Short mmCIF file of C-alpha atoms in Angstrom, two decimals:
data_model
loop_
_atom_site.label_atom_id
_atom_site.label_comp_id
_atom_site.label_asym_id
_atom_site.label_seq_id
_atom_site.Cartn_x
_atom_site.Cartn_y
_atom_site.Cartn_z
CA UNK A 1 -9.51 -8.48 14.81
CA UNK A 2 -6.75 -10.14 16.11
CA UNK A 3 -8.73 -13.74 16.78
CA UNK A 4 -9.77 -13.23 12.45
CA UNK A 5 -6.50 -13.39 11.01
CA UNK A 6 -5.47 -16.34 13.77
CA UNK A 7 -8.23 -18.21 12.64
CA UNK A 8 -7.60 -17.58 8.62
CA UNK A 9 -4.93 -20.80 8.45
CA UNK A 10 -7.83 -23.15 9.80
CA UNK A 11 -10.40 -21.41 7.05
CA UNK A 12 -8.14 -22.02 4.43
CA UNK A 13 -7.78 -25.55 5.00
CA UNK A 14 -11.42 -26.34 5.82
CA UNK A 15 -12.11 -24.52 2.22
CA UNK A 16 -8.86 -25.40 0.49
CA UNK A 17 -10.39 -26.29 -2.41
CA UNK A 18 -13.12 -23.09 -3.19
CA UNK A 19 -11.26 -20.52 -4.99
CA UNK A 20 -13.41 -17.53 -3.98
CA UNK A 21 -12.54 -18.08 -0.03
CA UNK A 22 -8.67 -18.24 -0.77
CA UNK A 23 -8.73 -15.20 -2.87
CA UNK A 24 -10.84 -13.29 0.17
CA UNK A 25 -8.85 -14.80 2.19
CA UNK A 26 -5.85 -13.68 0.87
CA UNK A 27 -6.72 -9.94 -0.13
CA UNK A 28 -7.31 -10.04 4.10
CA UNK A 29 -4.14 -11.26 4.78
CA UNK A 30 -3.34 -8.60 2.21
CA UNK A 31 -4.64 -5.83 4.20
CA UNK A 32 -2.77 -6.58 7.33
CA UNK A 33 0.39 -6.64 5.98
CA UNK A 34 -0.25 -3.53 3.70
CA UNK A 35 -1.10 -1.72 6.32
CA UNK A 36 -3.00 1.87 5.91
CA UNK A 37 -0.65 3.94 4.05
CA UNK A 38 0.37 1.10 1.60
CA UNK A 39 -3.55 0.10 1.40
CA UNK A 40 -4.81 3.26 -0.45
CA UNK A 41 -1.97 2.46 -3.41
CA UNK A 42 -1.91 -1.20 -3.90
CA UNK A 43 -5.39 -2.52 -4.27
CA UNK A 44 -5.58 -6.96 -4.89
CA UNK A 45 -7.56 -7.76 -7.94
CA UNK A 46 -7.50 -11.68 -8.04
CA UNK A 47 -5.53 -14.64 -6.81
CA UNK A 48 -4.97 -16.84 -9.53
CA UNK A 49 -3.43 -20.27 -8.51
CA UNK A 50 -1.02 -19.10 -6.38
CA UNK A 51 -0.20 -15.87 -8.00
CA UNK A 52 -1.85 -12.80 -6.36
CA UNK A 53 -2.78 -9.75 -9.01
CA UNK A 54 -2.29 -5.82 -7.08
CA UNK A 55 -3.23 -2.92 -8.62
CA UNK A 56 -1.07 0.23 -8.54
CA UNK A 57 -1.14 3.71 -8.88
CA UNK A 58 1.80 3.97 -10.83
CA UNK A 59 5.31 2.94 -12.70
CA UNK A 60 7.11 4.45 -9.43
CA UNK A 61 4.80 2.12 -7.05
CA UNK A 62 5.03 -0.96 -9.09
CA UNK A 63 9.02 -0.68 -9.01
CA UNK A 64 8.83 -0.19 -5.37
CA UNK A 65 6.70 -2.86 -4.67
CA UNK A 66 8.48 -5.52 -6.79
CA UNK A 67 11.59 -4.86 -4.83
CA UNK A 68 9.37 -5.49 -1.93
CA UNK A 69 7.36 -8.72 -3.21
CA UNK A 70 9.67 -11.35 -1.63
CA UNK A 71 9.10 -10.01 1.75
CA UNK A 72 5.90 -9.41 1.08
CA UNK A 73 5.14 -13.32 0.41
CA UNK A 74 7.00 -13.93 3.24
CA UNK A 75 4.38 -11.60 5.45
CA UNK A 76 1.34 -13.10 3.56
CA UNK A 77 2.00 -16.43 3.63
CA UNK A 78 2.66 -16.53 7.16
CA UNK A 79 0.16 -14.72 8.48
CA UNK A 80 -1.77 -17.46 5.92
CA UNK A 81 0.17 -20.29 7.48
CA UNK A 82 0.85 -21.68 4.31
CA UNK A 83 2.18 -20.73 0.98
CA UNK A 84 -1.19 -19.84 -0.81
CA UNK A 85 1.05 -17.19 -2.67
CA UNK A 86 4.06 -17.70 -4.21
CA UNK A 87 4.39 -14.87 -6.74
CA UNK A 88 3.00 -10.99 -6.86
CA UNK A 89 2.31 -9.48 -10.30
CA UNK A 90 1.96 -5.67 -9.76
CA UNK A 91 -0.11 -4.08 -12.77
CA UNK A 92 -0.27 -0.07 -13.28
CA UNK A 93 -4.20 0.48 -13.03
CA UNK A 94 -5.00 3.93 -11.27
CA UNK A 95 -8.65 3.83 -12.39
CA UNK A 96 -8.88 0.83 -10.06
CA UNK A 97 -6.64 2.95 -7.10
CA UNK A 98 -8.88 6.28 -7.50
CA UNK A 99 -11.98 3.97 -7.57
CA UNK A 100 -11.03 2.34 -4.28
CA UNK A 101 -10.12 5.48 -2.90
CA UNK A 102 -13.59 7.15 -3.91
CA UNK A 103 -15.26 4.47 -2.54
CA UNK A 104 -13.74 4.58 0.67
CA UNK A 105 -14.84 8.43 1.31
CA UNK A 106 -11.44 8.91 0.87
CA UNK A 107 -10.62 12.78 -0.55
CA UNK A 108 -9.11 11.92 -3.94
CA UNK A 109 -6.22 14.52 -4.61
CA UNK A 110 -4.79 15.18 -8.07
CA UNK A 111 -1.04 14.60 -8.11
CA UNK A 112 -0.29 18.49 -8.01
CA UNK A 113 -2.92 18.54 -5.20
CA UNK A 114 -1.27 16.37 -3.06
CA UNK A 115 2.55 17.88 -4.10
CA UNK A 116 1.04 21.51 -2.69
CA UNK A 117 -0.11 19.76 0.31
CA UNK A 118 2.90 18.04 0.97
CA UNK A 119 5.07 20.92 0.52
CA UNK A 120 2.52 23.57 2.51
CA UNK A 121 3.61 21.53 5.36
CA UNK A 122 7.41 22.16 5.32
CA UNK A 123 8.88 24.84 7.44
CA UNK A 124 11.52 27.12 7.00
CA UNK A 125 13.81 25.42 8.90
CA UNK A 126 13.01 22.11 6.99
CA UNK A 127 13.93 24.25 3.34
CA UNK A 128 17.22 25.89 5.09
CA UNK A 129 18.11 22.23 6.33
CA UNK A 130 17.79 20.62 2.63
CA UNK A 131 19.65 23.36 1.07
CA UNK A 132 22.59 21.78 2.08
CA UNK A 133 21.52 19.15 -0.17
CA UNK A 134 23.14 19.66 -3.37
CA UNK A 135 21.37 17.30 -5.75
CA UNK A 136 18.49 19.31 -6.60
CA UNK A 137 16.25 16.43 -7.64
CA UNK A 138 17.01 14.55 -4.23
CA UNK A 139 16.66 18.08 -2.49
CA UNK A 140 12.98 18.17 -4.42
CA UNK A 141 12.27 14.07 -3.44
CA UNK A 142 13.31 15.02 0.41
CA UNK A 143 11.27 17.60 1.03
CA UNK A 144 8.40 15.85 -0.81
CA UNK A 145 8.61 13.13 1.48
CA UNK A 146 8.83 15.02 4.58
CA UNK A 147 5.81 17.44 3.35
CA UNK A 148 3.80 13.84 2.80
CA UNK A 149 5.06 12.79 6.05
CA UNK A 150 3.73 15.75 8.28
CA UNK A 151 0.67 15.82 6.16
CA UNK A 152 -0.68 11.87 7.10
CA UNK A 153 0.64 13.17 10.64
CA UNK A 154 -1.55 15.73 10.70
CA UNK A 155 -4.42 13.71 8.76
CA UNK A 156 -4.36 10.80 11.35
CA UNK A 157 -4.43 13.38 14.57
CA UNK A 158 -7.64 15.11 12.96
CA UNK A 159 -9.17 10.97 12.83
CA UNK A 160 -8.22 10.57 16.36
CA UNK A 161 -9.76 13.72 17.99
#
């Protein structure tokens, strides 16, 4: 897989001018530096000139993500070896996330879904440990995190057995 994305700065300039193999292109590149948990909630719709158009699930990932973009041109472009993007719009679309996800196989979880199986993986020493945090939305946002955390743990140990 390795040899592909070395040999995606040649492709682009053997094809520089055919818009369909920089966009594919580009939503590989994409990929790679997404990575598999960033993958399933930032989809790439088009690359238009050199702007590249990502789906999001939400307000919360869009926010993150913009804070993010500059590296994330950075990562693209050289792993492109050349600037083929130089600005990342990030649109809210979760019909295009949850259709992404469905067609992957992937088990689609509601948003309360995925809160109870976050939190069914925190322990009572985890709780007793974030009492001591007194911000109760922070206490709420840290044990969510740590619930999500031991959940893809456990989710990527049941894919390697």
């Amino acid at each position: 897989m390795n040899e592909l994305f070395r040999a995606l700065p040649a492709l682009l300039r053997e094809f520089e001018d055919n818009e369909p193999v920089r966009e594919a292109v580009a939503f590989a590149a994409w990929r790679k530096i997404a990575g598999e948990s960033l993958k399933r909630h930032a989809i790439p719709l088009r690359l238009f000139k050199n702007q590249l158009i990502v789906a999001v699930a939400d307000k919360t990932w869009k926010s993150h993500l913009e804070q993010l973009a500059g590296q994330m041109i950075f990562r693209l472009n050289s792993v492109l070896g050349q600037a083929v993007v130089t600005f990342i719009e990030f649109r809210v679309d979760p019909k295009t996330i949850e259709a992404s996800r469905m067609s992957s196989g992937e088990p689609v979880l509601s948003d309360e879904q995925y809160i109870e199986a976050a939190l069914n993986e925190v322990n009572a020493k985890m709780r007793s440990s974030a009492d001591s945090i007194r911000d109760e939305n922070l206490r709420s946002q840290f044990l969510l995190a740590a619930g999500s955390c031991l959940a893809r743990r456990k989710r990527m140990r049941k894919l390697d057995e």
